[in-house]
Short mmCIF file of C-alpha atoms in Angstrom, two decimals:
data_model
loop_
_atom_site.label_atom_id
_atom_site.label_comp_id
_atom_site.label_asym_id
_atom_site.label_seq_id
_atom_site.Cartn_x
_atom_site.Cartn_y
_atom_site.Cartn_z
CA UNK W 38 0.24 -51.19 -59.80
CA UNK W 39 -1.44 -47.77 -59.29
CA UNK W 40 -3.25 -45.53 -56.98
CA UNK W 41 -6.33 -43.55 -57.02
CA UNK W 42 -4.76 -41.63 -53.87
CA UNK W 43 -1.44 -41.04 -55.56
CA UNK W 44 -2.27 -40.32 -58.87
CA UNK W 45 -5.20 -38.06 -58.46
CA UNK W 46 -3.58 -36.71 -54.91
CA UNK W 47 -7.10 -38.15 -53.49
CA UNK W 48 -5.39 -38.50 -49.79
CA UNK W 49 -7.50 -41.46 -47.77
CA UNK W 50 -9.19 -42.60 -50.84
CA UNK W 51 -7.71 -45.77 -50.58
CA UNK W 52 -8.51 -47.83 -54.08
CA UNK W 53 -5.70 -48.85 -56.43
CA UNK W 54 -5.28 -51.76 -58.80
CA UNK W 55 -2.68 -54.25 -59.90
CA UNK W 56 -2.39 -55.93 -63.44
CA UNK W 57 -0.33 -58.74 -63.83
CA UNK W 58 0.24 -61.92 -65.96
CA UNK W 59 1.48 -63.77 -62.95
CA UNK W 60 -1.87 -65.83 -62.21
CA UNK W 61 -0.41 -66.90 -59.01
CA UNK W 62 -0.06 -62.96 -57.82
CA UNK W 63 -3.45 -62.24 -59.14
CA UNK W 64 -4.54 -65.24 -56.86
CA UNK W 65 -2.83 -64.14 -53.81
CA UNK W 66 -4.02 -60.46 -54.20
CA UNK W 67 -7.66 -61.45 -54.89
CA UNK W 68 -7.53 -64.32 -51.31
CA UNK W 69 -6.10 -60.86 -49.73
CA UNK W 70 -8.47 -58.39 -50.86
CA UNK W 71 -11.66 -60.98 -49.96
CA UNK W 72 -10.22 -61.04 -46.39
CA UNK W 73 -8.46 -57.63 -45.37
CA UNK W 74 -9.64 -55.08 -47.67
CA UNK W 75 -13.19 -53.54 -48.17
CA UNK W 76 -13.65 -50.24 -50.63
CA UNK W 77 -16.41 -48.39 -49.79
CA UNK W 78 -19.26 -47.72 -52.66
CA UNK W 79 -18.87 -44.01 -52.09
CA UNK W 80 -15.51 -43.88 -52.85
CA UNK W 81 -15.63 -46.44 -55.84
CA UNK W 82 -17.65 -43.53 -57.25
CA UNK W 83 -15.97 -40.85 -56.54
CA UNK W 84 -12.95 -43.27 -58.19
CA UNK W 85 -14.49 -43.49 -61.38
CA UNK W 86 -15.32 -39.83 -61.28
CA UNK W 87 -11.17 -39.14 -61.42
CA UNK W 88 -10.85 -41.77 -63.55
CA UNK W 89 -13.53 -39.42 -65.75
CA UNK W 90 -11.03 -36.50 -65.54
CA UNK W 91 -9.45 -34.41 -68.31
CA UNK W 92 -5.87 -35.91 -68.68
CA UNK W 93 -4.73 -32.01 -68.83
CA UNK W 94 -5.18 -32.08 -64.50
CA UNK W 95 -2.48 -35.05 -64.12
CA UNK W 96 -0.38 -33.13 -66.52
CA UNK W 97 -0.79 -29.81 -64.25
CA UNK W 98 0.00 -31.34 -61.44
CA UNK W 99 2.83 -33.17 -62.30
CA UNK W 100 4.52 -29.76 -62.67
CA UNK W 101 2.92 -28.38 -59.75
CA UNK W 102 4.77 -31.25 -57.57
CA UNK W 103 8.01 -31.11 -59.82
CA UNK W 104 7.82 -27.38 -58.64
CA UNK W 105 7.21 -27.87 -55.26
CA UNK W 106 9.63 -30.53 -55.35
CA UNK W 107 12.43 -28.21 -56.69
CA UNK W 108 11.64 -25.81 -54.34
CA UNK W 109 12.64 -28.17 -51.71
CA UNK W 110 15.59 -29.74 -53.21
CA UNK W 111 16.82 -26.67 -54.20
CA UNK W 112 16.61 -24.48 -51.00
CA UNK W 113 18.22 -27.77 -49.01
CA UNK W 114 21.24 -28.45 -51.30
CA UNK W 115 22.28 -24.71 -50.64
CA UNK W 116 22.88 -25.54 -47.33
CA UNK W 117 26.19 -26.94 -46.33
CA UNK W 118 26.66 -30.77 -45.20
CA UNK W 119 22.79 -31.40 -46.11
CA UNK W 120 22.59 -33.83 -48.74
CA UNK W 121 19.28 -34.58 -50.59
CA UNK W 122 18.97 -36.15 -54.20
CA UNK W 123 16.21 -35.35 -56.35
CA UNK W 124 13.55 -38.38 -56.07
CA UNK W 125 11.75 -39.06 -59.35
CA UNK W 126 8.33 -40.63 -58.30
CA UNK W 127 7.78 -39.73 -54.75
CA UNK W 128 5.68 -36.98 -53.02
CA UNK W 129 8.88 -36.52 -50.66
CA UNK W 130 12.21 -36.06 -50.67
CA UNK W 131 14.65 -37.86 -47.79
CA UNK W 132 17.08 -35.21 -46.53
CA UNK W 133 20.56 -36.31 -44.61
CA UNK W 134 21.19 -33.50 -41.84
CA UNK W 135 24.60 -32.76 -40.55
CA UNK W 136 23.03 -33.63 -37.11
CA UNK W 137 23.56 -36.48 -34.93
CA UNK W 138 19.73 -37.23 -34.38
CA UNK W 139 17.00 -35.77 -36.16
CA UNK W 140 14.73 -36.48 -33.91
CA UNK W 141 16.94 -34.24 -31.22
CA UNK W 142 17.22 -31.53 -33.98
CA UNK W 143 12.93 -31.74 -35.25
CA UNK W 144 11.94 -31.48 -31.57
CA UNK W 145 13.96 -28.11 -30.16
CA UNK W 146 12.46 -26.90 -33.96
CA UNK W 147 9.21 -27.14 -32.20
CA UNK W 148 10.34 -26.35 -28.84
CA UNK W 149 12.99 -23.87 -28.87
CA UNK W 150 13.63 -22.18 -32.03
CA UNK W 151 10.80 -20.43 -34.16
CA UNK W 152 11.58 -17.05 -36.80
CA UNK W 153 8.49 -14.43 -36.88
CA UNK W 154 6.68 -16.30 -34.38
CA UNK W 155 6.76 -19.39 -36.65
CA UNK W 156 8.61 -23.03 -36.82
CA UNK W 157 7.93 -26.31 -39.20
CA UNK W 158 7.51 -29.79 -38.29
CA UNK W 159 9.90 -32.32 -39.93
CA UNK W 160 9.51 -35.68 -39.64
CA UNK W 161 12.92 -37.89 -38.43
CA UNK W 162 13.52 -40.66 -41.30
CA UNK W 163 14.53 -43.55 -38.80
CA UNK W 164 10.57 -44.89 -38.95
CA UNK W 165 10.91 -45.24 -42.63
CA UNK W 166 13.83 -47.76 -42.65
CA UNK W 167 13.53 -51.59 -42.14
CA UNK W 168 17.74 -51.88 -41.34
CA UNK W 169 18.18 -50.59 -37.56
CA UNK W 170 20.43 -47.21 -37.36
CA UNK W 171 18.98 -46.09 -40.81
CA UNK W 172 18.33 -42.65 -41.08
CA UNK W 173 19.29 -41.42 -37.88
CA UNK W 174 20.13 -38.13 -39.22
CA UNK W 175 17.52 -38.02 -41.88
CA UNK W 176 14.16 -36.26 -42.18
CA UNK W 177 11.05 -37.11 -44.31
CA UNK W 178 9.79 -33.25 -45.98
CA UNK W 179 6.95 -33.80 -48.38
CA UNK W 180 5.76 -31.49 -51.02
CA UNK W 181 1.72 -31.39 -49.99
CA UNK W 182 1.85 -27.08 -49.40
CA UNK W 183 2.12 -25.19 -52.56
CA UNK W 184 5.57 -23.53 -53.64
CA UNK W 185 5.09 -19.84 -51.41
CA UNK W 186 4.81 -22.46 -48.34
CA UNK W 187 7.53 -24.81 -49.08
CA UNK W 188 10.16 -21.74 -49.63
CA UNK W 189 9.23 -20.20 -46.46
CA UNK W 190 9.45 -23.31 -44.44
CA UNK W 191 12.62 -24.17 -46.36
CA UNK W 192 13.67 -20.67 -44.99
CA UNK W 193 12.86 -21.53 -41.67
CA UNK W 194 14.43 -25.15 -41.80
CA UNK W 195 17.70 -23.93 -42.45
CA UNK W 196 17.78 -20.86 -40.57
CA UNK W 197 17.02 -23.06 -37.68
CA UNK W 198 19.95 -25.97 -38.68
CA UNK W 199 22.34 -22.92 -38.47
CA UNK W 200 21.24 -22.05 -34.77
CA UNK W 201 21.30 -25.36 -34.21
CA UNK W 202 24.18 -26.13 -35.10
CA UNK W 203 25.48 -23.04 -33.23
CA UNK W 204 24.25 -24.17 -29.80
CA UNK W 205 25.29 -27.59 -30.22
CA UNK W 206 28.83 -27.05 -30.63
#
């Protein structure tokens, strides 16, 4: 299975492909794709075009999202009671909060805290889950702003869980 989106960080350019031995997938897939799924011709080209690509850009931005991804890990393990393992294929990292609901805690980020007139958006974890409860106290951060970005809204992520949990006490 692969992605042009993913791969080539082509956001909305929604072509991938899946290779398999299983003739009975391939069938499925191929009944599926006739029916549901359409790629535009503009976007087949531009597909091929990345396919074109010097190998050298995947390899630079590997690193680029390994850094970014660091960034975040890093800055969030420092703080105490967050938990956040290191995710190995993702674009995002799931962080556990010491917070009740991070829902409560993203929306007074927007609302009622902010450091040099600024604040960050978080996304609550609980949509990503299938089991009910599930990530209550999570948040989704993903590394899509370069590494000067990431650290400052890092900086302003924690800053803010400290207040937070100051007033909530």
């Amino acid at each position: 299975i692969d992605s042009v989106s993913k791969r080539y960080s082509a956001c909305g350019l929604r072509i991938g492909c899946v290779c398999s031995k299983n003739k009975n997938l391939i069938e499925s897939i191929s009944k599926l794709c006739q029916s549901r799924l359409s790629v535009a011709t503009l976007e087949q080209y531009g597909a091929v075009a990345l396919y074109r690509m010097d190998r050298t850009y995947i390899q630079e931005m590997k690193q680029e999202y390994e850094a970014r991804r660091n960034v975040i890990i890093d800055a969030l393990n420092q703080v105490e009671g967050v938990c956040c393992s290191k995710p190995q294929g993702a674009f995002y990292v799931i962080a556990k909060f010491p917070v009740k609901s991070m829902e409560d805690f993203a929306k007074w980020l927007l609302t009622d805290f902010e450091q040099n007139g600024e604040t960050v958006l978080i996304t609550p974890a609980y949509g990503f889950y299938i089991t009910p409860g599930m990530g209550l106290d999570e948040c989704r951060i993903s590394f899509v702003l370069n590494t000067e970005k990431l650290q400052k809204a890092m900086n302003i992520v924690t800053k803010g869980l400290l207040e937070y949990q100051k007033q909530k006490q």
